[in-house]
XYZ file of C-alpha atoms in Angstrom:
326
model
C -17.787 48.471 -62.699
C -16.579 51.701 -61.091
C -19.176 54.482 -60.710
C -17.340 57.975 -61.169
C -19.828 59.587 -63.434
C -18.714 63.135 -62.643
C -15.293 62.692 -62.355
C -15.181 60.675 -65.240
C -16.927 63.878 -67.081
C -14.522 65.937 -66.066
C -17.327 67.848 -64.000
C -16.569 66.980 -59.861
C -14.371 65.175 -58.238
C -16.488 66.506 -54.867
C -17.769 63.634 -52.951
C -20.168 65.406 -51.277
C -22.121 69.195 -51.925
C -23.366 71.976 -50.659
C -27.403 72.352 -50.538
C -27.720 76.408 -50.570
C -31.780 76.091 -49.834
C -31.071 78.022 -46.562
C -29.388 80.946 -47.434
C -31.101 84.382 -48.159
C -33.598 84.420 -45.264
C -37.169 83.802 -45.472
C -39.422 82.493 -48.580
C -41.413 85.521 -47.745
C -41.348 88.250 -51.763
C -41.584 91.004 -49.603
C -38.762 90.500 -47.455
C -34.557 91.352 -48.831
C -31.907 89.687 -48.237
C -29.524 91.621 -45.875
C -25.861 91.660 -45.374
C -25.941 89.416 -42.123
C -27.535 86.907 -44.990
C -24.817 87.412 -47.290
C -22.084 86.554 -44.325
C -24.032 83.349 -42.951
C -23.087 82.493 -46.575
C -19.616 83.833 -47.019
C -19.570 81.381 -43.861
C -20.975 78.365 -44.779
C -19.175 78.541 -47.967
C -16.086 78.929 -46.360
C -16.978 75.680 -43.825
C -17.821 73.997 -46.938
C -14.607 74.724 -48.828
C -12.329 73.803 -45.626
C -13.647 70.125 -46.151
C -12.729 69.733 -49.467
C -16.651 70.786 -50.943
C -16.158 72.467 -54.006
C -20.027 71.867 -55.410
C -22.542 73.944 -54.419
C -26.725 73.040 -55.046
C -28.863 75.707 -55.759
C -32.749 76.076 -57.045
C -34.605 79.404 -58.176
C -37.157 79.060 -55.969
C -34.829 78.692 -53.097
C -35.986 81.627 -50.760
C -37.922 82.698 -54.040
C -34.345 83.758 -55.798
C -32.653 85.279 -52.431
C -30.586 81.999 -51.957
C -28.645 82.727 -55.560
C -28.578 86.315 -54.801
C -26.995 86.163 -51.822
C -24.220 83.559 -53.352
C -23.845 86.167 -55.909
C -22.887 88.163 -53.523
C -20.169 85.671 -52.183
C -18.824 85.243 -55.698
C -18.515 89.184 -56.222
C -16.618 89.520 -53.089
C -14.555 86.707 -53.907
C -13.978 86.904 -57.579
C -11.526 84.002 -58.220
C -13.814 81.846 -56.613
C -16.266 81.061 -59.388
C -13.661 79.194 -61.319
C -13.179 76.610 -58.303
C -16.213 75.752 -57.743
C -19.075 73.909 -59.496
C -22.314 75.305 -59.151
C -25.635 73.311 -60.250
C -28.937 75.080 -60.039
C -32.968 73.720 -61.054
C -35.545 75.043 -62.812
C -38.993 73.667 -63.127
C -40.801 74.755 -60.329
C -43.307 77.832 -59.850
C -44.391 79.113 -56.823
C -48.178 79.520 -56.178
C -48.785 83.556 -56.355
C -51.822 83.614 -54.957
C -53.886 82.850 -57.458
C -52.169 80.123 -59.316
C -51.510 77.164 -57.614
C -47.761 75.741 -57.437
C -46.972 73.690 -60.640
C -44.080 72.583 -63.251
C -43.224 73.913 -66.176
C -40.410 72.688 -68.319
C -41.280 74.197 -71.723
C -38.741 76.116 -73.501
C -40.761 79.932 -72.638
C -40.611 79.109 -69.264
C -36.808 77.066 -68.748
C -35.068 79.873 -70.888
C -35.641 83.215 -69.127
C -35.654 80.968 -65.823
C -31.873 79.923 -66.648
C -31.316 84.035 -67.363
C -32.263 85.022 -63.750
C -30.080 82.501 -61.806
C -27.425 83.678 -63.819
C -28.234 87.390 -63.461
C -28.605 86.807 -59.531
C -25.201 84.723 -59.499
C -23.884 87.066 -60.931
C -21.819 84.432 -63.510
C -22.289 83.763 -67.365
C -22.349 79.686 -67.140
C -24.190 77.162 -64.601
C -22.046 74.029 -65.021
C -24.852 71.885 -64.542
C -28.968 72.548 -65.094
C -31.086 70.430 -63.417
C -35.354 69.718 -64.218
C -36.753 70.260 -60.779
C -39.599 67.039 -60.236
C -40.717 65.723 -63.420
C -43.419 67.770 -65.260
C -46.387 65.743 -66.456
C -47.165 67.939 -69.288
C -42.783 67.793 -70.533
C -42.515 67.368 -73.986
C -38.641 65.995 -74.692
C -38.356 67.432 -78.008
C -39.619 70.690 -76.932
C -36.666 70.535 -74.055
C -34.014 69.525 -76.250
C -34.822 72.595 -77.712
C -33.647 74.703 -74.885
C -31.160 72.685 -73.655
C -29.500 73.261 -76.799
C -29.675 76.877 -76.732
C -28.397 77.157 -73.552
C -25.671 74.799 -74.224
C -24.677 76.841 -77.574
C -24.758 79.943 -75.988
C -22.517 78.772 -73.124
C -24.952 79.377 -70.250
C -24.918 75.256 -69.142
C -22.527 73.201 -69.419
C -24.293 70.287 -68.741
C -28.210 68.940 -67.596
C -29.197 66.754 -65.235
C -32.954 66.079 -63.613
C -34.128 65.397 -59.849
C -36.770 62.767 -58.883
C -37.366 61.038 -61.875
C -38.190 57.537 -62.873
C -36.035 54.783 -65.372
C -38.807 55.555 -67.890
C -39.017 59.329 -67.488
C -35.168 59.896 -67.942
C -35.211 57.233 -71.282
C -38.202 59.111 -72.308
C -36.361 62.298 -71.888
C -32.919 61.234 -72.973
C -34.167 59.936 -76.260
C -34.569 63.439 -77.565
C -31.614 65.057 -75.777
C -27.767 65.208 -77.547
C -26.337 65.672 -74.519
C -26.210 62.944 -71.481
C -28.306 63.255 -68.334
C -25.247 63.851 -65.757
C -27.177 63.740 -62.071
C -30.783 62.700 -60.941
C -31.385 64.165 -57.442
C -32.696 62.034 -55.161
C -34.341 61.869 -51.375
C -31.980 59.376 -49.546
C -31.191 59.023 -46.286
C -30.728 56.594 -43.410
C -34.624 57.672 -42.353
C -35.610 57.678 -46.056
C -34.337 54.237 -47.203
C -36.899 53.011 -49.203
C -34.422 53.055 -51.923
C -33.101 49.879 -50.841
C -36.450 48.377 -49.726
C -37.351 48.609 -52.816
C -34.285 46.080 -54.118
C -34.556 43.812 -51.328
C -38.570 43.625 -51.552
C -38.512 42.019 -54.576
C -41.165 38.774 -54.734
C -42.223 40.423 -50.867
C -45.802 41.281 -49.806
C -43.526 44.224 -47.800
C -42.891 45.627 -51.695
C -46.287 46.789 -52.157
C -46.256 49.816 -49.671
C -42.720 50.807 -51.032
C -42.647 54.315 -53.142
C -39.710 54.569 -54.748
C -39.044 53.375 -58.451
C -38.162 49.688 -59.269
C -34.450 49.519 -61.107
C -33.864 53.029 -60.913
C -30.513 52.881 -58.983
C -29.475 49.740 -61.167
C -30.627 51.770 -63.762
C -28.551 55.005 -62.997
C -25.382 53.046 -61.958
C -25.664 51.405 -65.959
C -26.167 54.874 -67.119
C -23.596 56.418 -65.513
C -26.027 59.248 -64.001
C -24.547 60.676 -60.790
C -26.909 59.843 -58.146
C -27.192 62.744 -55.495
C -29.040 62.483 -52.323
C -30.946 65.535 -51.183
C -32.181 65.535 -47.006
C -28.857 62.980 -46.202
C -28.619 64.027 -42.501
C -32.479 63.504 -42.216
C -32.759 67.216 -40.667
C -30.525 65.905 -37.870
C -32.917 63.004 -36.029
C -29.767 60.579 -36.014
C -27.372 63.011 -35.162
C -28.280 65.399 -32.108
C -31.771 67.210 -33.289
C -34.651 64.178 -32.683
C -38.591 64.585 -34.221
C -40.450 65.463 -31.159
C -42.935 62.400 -32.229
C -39.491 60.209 -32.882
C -40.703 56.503 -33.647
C -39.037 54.069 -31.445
C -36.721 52.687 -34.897
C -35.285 56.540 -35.156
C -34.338 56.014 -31.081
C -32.976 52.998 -31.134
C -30.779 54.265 -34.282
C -29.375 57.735 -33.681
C -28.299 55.223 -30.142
C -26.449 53.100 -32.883
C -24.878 55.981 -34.580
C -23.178 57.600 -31.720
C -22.261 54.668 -30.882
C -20.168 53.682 -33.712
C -19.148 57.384 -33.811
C -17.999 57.052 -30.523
C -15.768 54.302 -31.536
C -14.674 54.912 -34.623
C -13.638 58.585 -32.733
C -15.775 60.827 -35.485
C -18.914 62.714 -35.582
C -22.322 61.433 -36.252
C -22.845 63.255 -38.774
C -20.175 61.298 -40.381
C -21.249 58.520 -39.418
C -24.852 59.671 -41.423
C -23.361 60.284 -44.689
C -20.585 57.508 -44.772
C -23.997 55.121 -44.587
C -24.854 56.442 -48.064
C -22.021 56.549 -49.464
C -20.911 53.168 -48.478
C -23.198 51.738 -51.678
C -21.211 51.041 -54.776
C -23.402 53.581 -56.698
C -21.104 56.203 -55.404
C -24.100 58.315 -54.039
C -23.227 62.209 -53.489
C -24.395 63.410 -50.958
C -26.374 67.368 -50.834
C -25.737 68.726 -47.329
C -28.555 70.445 -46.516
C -27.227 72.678 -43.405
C -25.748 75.819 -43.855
C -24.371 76.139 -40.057
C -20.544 75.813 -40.091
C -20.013 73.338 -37.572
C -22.639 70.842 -38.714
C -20.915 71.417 -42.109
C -17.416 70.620 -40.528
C -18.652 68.101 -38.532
C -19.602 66.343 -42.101
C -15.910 66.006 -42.955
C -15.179 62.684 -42.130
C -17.819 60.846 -44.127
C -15.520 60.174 -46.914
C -13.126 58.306 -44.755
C -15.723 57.012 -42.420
C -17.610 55.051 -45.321
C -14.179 53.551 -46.531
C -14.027 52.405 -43.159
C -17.706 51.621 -42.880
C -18.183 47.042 -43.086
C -20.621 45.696 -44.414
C -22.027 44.415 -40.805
C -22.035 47.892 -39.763
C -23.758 48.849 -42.793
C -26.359 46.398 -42.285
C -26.871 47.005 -38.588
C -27.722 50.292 -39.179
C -30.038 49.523 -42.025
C -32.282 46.827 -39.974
C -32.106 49.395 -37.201
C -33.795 52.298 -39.177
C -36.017 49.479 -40.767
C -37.467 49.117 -37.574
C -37.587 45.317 -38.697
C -35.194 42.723 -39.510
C -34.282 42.012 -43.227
C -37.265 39.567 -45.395
C-alpha cells in the first residue's frame, strides 16, 4: 500500500512545508508587525520555494494574527503567487486575555468568524485546507459538520484536516463529517519518537510511560490521512543548536548525525528530516524555521531518506532512545 494521501487528492505533491509560527514578530497585542517582518518573510518564503516547498502552515494565533498578516503581505506583493502555493491554517485555539484562561473552542460561532479573519489577514478568498487546532473536549461533530459545510459551500476551504488527535477522536469526528479528514498534525521528531515506542512497546513494561496514542499511525496510514510532523528539526539539538541541559542520548546522537551527514556529503538537517520521512507512512514534514539557510539547508531530505537504510535508520533510533531496542 502506497501512502500519497495528498497527492492522491489532488491537494500537494510537497514533501515537506513551511511552519509560518515565526513570522510577524512578537506574541505581544500591542506590538505591529513592521516591514523588516514582512521581508524576513518575503525571505523565508522565497528559501522555501527554491527547494521545491510549495505548502505553507499557518495558525491564527500565530503571533496573535501577525504571522498571516504579514504573509498577506507577501501574497499582495506577489500576486500570482497564491495560486502556487497551498496554504493550510488552524483554528481552535484562544488565547488567555487576561481574564479568561487559554481554551478550545470548535463550535460553529466561534470556527466561522475565526476562518473570516485568516482570510481577511491573507488577504485570499479560499484556505485550501482548515485544520482543528488540539482536540476540544467540549466538540460536538454534528455541530462542526455544520460549519465545515458552510465554509466548504461558500468556497472559503477546500478541505479539513485536525492536529493532535486520537483513532477515536477523528472516527468520532469523521462520522458526522461529508467530507474526509485530509491531515492530522502531529509532534514527531528524532527527539520526540515516542511515536514508534509506542509500536514497538507492545506486550513491554517500557509501554506504560509512553504518551502517544496506540494504532494511530496504523490507523492514519488505513485512512489515508496525511500525517504531518510539527517540531521535525527538534529546535536544532541534532543539528548545530544543543539544549544547554542536553541528556547524554541527544550527545551521543547529533555525533551520529553529522556523522552520516558527513558521509553521505549533506547537511544535518537533512539528515533530521530524511529520518522521518524514511517510514512508509510518508510523514510530511512542518519546518519550523523561518531563517533561509536552515530552510535551504533542509533541501536534501527528500533524497537523503531515499538513500537513508534501514541500519541507518535504526542506529539513529536506538541512539535517541538512549537504550537499545526491547
Amino acid at each position: 500500500m502506497k501512502i500519497m494521501p495528498l497527492e492522491h487528492r489532488g491537494i500537494s505533491d510537497s514533501r515537506l512545508a513551511l511552519g509560518c509560527m515565526g513570522l510577524g514578530g512578537s506574541w505581544n497585542r500591542a506590538d505591529d508587525y513592521t516591514a523588516e517582518h514582512v521581508r524576513q518573510a518575503e525571505e523565508a518564503v522565497e528559501a522555501a520555494l527554491s527547494i521545491g516547498i510549495t505548502m505553507y502552515d499557518h495558525a491564527d494565533i500565530y503571533t496573535v494574527g501577525k504571522a498571516e498578516a504579514v504573509f498577506g503581505q507577501v501574497l499582495k506583493n506577489q500576486p500570482k503567487l497564491r495560486e502556487q502555493i497551498v496554504i493550510q491554517s488552524k483554528v481552535g485555539i484562544q488565547l488567555s486575555d487576561g481574564t479568561l484562561p487559554a481554551r478550545f473552542n470548535f463550535s460553529k460561532k466561534h470556527i466561522l468568524p475565526s476562518v473570516d479573519g485568516i482570510l481577511e489577514r491573507l488577504g485570499t478568498e479560499y484556505l485550501d485546507i482548515l485544520l482543528l487546532h488540539r482536540p476540544d473536549p467540549l466538540m460536538e461533530p454534528d455541530e462542526i459538520a455544520e460549519a465545515f459545510t458552510k465554509l466548504k459551500l461558500s468556497g472559503k476551504v477546500r478541505n479539513f484536516g485536525v492536529s493532535n488527535m486520537s483513532p477515536g477522536q477523528i472516527r468520532f469526528l469523521q462520522r458526522s463529517l461529508p467530507d474526509p479528514i485530509v491531515v492530522n498534525q502531529l509532534e514527531m521528531s528524532l527527539l520526540r519518537h515516542d511515536w514508534v515506542d509506542q509500536g514497538i512497546h507492545v506486550n513491554q513494561k517500557a509501554g506504560l510511560k509512553d504518551n502517544f496514542p496506540e494504532g494511530l499511525m496504523e490507523f492514519m496510514q488505513m485512512e489515508n490521512i496525511q500525517i504531518q510532523a510539527w517540531g521535525p528539526l527538534a529546535q536544532g539539538r541534532f543539528s548545530g543548536r544543543p539544549a544547554e541541559k542536553a541528556s547524554e542520548a541527544e550527545i551521543n546522537t547529533a555525533a551520529l548525525v553529522n556523522q552520516i551527514a558527513n558521509e553521505n556529503e549533506t547537511t544535518p538537517e537533512a539528515i533530521v528530516l530524511a529520518w522521518l520521512m524514511k517510514h512508509p507512512a510518508r510523514i510530511q514534514p512542518v519546518i519550523g524555521t523561518v531563517n533561509p539557510a536552515r530552510i535551504i539547508a533542509c533541501q536534501d531530505a527528500v533524497r537523503q531518506s531515499e538513500l537513508m537504510t534501514r541500519e541507518q535508520w535504526y542506529t539513529l533510533l536506538v541512539s535517541a532512545r538512549g537504550a537499545n531496542m526491547p
